[in-house]
PDB file of C-alpha atoms in Angstrom:
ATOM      1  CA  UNK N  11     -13.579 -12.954  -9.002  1.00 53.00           C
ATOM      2  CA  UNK N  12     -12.705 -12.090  -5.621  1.00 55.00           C
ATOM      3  CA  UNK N  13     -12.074  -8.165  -5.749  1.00 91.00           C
ATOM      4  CA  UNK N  14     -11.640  -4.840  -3.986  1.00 95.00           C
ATOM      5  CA  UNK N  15     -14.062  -2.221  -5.702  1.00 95.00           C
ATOM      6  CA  UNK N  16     -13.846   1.589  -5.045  1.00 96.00           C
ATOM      7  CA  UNK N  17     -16.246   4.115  -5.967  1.00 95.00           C
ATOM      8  CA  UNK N  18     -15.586   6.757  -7.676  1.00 95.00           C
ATOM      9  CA  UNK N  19     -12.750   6.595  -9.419  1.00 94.00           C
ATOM     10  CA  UNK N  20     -12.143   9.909 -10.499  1.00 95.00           C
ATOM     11  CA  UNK N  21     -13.851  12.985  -7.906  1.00 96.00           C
ATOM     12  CA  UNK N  22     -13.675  16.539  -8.742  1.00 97.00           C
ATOM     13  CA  UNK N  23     -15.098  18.833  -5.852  1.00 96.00           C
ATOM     14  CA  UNK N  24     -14.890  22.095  -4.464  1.00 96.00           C
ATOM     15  CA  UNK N  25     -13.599  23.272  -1.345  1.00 97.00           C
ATOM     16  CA  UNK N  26     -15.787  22.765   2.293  1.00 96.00           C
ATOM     17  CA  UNK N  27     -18.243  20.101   0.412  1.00 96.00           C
ATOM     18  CA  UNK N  28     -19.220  16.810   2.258  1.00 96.00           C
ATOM     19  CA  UNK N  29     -18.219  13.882  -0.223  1.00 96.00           C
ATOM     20  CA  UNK N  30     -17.826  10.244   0.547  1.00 97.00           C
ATOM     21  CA  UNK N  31     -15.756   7.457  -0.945  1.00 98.00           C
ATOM     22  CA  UNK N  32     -17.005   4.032  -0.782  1.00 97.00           C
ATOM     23  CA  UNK N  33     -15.518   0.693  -0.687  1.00 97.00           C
ATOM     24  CA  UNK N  34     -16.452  -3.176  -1.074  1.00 97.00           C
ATOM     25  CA  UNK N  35     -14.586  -6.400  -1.355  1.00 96.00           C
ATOM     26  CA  UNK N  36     -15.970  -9.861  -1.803  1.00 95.00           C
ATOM     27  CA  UNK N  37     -12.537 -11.209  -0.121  1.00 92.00           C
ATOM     28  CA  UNK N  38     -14.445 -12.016   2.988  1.00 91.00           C
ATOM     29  CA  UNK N  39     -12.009 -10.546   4.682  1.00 92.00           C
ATOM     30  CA  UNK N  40     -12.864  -8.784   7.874  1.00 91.00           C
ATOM     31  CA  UNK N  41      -9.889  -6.142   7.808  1.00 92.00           C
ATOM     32  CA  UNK N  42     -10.382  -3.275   6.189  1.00 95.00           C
ATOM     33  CA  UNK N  43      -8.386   0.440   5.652  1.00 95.00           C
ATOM     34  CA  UNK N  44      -8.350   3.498   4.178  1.00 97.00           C
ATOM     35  CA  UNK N  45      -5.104   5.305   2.971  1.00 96.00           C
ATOM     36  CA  UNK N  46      -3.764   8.174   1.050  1.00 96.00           C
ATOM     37  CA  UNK N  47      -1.129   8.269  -1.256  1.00 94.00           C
ATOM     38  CA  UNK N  48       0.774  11.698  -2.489  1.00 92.00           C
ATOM     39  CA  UNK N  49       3.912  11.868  -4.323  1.00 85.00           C
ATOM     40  CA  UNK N  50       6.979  11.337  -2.790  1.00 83.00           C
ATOM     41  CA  UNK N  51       5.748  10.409   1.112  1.00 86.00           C
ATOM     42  CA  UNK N  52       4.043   7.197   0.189  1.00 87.00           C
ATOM     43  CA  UNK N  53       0.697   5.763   1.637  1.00 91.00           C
ATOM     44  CA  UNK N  54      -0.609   6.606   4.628  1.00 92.00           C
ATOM     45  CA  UNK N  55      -3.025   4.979   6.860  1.00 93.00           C
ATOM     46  CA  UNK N  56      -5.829   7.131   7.352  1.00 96.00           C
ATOM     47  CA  UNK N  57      -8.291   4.250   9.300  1.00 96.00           C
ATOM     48  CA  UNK N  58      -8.548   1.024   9.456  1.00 94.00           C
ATOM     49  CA  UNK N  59     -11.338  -0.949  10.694  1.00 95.00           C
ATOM     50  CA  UNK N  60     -10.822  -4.708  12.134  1.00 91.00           C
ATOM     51  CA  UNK N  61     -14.828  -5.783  12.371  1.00 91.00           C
ATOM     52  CA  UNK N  62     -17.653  -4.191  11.567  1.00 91.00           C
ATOM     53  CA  UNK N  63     -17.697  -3.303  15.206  1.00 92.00           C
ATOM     54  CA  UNK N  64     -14.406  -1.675  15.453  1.00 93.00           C
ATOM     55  CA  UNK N  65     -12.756   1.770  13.762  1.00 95.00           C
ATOM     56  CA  UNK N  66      -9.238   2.849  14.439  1.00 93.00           C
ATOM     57  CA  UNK N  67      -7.668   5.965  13.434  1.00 94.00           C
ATOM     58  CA  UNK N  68      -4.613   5.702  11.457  1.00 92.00           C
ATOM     59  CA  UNK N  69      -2.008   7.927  11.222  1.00 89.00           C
ATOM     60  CA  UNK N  70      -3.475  10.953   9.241  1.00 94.00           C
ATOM     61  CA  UNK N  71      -7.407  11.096  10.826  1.00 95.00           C
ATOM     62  CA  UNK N  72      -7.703  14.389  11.010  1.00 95.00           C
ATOM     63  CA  UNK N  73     -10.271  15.977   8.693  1.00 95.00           C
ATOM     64  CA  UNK N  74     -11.815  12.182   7.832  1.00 97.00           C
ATOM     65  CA  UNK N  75     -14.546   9.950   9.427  1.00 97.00           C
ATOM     66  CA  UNK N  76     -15.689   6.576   7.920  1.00 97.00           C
ATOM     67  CA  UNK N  77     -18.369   3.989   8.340  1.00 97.00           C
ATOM     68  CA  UNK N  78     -18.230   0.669   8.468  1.00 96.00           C
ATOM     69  CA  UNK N  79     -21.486  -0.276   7.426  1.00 92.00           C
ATOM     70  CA  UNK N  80     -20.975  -4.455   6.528  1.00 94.00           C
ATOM     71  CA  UNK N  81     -18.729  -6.636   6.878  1.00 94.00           C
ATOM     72  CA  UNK N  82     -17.795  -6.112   2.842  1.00 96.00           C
ATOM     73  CA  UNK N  83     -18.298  -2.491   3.096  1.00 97.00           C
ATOM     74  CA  UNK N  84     -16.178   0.399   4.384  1.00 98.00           C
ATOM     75  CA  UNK N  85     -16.924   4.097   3.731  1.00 98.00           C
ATOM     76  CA  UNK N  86     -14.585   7.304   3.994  1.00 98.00           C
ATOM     77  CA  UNK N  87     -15.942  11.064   4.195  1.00 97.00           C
ATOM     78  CA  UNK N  88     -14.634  14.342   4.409  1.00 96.00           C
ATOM     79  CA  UNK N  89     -16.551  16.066   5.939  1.00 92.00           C
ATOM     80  CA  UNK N  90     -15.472  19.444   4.760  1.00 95.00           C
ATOM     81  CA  UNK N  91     -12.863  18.693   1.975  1.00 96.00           C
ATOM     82  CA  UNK N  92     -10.136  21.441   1.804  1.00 96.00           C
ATOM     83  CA  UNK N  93      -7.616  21.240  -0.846  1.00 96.00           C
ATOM     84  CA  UNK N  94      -4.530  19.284   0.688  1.00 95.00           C
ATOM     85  CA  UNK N  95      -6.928  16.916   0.509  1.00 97.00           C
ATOM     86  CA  UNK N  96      -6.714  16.060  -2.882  1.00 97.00           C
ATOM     87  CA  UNK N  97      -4.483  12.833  -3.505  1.00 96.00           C
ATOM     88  CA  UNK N  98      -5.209   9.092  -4.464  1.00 96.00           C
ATOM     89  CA  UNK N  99      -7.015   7.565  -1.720  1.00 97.00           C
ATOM     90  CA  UNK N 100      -6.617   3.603  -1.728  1.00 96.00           C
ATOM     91  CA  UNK N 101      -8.673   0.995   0.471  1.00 97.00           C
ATOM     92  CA  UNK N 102      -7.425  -2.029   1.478  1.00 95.00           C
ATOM     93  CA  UNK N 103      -8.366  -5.788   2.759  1.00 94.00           C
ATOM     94  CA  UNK N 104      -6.803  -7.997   5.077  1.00 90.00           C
ATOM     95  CA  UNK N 105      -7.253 -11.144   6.546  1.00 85.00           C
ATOM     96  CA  UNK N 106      -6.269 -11.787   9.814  1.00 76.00           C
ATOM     97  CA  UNK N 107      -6.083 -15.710   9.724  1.00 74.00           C
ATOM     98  CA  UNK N 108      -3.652 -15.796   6.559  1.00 72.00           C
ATOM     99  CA  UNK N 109       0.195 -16.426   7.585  1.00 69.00           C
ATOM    100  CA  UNK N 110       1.643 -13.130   7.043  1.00 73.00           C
ATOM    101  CA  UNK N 111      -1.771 -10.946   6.333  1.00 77.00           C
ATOM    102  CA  UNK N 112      -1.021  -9.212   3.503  1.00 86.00           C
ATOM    103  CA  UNK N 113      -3.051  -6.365   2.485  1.00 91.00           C
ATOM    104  CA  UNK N 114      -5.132  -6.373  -0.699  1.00 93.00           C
ATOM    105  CA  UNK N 115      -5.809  -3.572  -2.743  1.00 94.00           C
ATOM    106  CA  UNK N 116      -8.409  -1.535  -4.764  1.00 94.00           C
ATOM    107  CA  UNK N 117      -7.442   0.583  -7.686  1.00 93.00           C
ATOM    108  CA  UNK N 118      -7.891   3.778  -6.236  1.00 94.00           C
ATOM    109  CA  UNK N 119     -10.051   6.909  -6.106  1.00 96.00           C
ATOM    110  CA  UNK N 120      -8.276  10.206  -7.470  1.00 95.00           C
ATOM    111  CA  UNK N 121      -9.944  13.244  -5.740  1.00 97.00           C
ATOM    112  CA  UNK N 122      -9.164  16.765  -6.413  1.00 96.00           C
ATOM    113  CA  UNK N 123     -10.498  19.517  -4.026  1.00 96.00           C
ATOM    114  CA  UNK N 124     -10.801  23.029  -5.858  1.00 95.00           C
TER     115      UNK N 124
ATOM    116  CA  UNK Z 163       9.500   5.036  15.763  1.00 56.00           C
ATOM    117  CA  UNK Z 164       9.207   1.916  13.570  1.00 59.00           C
ATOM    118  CA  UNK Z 165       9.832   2.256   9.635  1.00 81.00           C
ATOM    119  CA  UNK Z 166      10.699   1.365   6.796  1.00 89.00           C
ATOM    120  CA  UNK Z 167      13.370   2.909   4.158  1.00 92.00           C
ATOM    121  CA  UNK Z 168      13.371   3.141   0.260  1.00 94.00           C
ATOM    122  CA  UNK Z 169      16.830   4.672  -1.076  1.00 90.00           C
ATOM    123  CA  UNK Z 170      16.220   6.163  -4.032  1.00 90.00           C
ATOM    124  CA  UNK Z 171      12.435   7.664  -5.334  1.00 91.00           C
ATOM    125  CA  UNK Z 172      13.753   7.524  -8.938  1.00 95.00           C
ATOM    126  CA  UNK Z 173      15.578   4.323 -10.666  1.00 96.00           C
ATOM    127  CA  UNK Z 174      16.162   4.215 -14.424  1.00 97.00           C
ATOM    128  CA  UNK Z 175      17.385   1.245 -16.470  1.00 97.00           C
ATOM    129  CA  UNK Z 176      18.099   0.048 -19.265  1.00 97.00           C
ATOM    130  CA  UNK Z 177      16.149  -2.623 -21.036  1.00 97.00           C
ATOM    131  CA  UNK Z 178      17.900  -6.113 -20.179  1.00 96.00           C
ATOM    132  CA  UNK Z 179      19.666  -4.593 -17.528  1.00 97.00           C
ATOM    133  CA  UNK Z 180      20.041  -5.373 -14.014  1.00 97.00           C
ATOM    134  CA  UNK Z 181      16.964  -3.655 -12.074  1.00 97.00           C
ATOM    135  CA  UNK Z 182      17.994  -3.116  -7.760  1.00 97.00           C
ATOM    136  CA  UNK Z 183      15.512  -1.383  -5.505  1.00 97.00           C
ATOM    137  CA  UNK Z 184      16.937  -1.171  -2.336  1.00 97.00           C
ATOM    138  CA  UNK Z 185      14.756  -1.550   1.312  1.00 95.00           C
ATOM    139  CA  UNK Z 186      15.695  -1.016   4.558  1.00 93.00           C
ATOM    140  CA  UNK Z 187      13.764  -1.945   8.147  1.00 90.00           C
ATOM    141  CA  UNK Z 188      14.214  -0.374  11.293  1.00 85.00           C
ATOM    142  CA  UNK Z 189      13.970  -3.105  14.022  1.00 75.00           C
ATOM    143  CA  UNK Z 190      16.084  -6.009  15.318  1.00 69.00           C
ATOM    144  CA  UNK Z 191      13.209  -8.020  15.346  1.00 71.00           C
ATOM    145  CA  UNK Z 192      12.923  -8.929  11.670  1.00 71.00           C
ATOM    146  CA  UNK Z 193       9.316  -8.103  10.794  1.00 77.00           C
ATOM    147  CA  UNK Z 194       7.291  -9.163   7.396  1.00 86.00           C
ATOM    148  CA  UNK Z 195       8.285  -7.787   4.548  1.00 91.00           C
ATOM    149  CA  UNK Z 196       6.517  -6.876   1.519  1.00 94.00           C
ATOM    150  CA  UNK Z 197       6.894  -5.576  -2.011  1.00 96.00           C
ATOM    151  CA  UNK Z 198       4.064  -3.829  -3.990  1.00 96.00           C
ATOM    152  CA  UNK Z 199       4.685  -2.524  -7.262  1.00 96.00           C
ATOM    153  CA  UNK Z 200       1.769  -0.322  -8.562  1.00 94.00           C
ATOM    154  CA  UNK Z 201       1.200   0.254 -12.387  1.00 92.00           C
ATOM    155  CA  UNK Z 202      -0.360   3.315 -14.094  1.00 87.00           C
ATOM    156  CA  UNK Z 203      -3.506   4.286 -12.883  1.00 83.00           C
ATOM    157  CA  UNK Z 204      -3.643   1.137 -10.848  1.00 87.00           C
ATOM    158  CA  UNK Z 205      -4.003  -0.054  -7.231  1.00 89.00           C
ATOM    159  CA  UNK Z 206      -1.022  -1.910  -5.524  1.00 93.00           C
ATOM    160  CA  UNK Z 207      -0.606  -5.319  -6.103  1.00 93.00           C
ATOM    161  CA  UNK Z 208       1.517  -7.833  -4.162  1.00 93.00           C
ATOM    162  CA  UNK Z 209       4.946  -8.252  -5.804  1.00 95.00           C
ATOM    163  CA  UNK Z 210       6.353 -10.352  -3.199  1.00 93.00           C
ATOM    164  CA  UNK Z 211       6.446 -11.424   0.321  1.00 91.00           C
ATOM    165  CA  UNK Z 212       9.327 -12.950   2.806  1.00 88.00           C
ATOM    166  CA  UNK Z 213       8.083 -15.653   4.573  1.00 74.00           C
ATOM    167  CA  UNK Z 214      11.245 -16.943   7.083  1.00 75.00           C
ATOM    168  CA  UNK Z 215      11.436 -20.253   4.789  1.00 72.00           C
ATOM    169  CA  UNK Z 216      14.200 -18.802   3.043  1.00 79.00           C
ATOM    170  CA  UNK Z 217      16.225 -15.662   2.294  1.00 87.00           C
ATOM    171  CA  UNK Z 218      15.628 -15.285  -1.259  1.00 92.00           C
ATOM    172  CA  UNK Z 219      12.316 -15.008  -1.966  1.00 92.00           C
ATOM    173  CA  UNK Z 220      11.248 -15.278  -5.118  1.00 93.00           C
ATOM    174  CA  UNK Z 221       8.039 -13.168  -6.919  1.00 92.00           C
ATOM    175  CA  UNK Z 222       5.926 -12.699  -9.854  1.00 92.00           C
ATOM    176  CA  UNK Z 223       7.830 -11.422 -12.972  1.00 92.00           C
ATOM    177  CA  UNK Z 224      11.055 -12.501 -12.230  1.00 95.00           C
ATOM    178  CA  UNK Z 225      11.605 -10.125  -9.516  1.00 96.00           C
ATOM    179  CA  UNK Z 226      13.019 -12.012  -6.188  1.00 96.00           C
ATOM    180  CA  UNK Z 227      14.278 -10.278  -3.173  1.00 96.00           C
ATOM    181  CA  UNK Z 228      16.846 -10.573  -0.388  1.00 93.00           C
ATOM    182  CA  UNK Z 229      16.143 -10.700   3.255  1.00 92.00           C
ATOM    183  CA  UNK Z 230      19.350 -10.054   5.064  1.00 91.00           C
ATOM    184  CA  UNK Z 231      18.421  -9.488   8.998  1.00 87.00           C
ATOM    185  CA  UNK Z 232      22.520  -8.092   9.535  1.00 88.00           C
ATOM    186  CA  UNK Z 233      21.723  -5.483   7.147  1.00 90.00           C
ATOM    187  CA  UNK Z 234      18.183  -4.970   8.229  1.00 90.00           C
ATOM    188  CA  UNK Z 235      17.291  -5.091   4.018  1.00 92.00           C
ATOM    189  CA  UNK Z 236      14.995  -6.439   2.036  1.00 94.00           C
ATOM    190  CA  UNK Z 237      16.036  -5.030  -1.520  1.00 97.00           C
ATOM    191  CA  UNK Z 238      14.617  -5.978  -4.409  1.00 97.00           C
ATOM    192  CA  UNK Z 239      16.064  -7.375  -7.746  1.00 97.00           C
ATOM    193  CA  UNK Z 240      15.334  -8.870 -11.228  1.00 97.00           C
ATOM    194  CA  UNK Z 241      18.248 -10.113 -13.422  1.00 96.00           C
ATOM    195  CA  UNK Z 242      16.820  -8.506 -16.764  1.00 97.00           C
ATOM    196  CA  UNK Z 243      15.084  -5.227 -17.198  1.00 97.00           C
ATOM    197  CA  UNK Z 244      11.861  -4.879 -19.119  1.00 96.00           C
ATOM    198  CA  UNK Z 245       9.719  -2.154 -20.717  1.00 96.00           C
ATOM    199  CA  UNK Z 246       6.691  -3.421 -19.241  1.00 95.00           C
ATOM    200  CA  UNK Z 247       8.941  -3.325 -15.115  1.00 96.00           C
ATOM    201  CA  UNK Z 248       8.125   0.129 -14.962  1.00 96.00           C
ATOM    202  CA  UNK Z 249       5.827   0.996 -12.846  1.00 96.00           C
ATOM    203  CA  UNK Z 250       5.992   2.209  -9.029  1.00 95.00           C
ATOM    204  CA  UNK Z 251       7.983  -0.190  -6.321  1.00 97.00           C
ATOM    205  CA  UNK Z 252       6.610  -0.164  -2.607  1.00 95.00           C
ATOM    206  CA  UNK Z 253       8.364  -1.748   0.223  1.00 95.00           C
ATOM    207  CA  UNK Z 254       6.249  -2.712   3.110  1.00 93.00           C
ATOM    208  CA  UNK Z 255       6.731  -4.265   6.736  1.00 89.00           C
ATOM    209  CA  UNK Z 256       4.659  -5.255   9.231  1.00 85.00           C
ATOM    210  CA  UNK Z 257       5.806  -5.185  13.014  1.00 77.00           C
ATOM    211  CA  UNK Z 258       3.799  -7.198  15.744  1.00 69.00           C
ATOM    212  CA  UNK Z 259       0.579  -6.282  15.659  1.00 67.00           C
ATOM    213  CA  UNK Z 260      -1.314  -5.102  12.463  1.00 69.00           C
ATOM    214  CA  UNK Z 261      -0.605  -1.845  11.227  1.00 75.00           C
ATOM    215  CA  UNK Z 262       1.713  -1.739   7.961  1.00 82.00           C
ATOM    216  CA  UNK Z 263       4.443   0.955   6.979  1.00 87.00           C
ATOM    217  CA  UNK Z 264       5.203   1.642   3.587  1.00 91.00           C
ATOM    218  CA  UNK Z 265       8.151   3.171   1.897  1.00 92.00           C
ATOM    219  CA  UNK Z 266       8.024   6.324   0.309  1.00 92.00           C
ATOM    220  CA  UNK Z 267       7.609   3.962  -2.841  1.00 93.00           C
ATOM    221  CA  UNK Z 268      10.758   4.094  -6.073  1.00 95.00           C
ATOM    222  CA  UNK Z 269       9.536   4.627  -9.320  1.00 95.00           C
ATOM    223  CA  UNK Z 270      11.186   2.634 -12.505  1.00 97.00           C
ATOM    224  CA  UNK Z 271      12.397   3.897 -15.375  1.00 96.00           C
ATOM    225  CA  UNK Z 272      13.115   1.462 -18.040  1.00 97.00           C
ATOM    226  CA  UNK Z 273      14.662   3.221 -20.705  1.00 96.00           C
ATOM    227  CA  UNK Z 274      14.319   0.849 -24.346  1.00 94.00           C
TER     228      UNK Z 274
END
């Protein structure tokens, strides 16, 4: 089935390391984002990537960098993870020739930064 | 600046009772609307979507929702509370352009 993968799921890591968060989707779909969800303010658009050509910051950059490295593909690193850090980090497809371009979800990673 | 409003972070209900999450927009221009709901330890899945065909849209598990552009709402509703409704309710719009806005999301209680 058609499906938004993230890997990990579950991240443990200590303050000032380098990790990376990965993302793939067989939707086809040529949208792609990054957000972060903590309790009680919601998701927020960290970046968001319309080709493989093209990377947008989002609202909250600061602190992240990603790669788009396929069209199906769609990485996010911190480069030196600090502990406000830690939340649920969700990617996200789109595609940009449906009606109303709803965004399609992955089930998460959790990372905690010690 | 463009957003979107979700009265209430905690709802709790009683089984087979009448379940209101209420969502408001900030723009004259009605945008799209959107409702996620996310489950335990899940991602967000699409609930619902308004689609200018009509103003009662109707979703998956019973839920339906109201656009009303003189209230600048979208607030959503199911007739019948159950255990398995709770979860964690996101309302979402997206302006011109591409860039969505959620709601600070409601979480259900459904109490048995």
């Amino acid at each position: 089935d058609a499906d938004v993968t993230q890997t990990p799921r579950n991240r443990i890591t200590k303050t000032g390391k380098r990790i990376m968060l990965e993302c793939s989707q067989t939707k086809g779909h040529d949208r792609m984002y990054w957000y972060r969800q903590d309790p009680g303010l919601g998701l927020r658009l960290i970046y968001y990537s319309f080709d493989v050509k093209d990377i947008n910051k989002g609202e909250i950059s600061d602190g992240y960098s990603v790669s788009r490295q396929a069209q199906a593909k769609f990485s996010l690193s911190l480069e030196s993870a600090i502990p406000n850090q830690t939340a649920l980090y969700f990617c996200a497809t789109s595609d940009p020739g449906a009606s109303y371009n709803e965004q399609f979800f992955g089930p998460g990673t959790r990372l905690t930064v010690l | 600046a463009q957003s979107v409003t979700q009265l209430g972070s905690h709802v709790s209900v009683s089984e087979g009772a009448l379940v209101l999450l209420r969502c408001n927009y900030s723009s004259s221009v009605p945008p799209y609307l959107f409702w996620y709901v996310q489950y335990p330890n899940q991602g967000l899945q699409l609930l619902l979507k308004y689609t200018s065909a009509a103003t009662l849209v109707k979703g998956i598990n019973g839920f339906e929702a109201e656009f009303k552009k003189s209230e600048t709402s979208f607030h959503l509703t199911k007739p019948s509370a159950h255990m398995s409704d709770a979860a964690e309710y996101f309302c979402a719009v997206r302006y011109t352009g591409n860039q969505f806005y959620f709601g600070t999301g409601t979480s259900l209680t459904v109490i048995p």
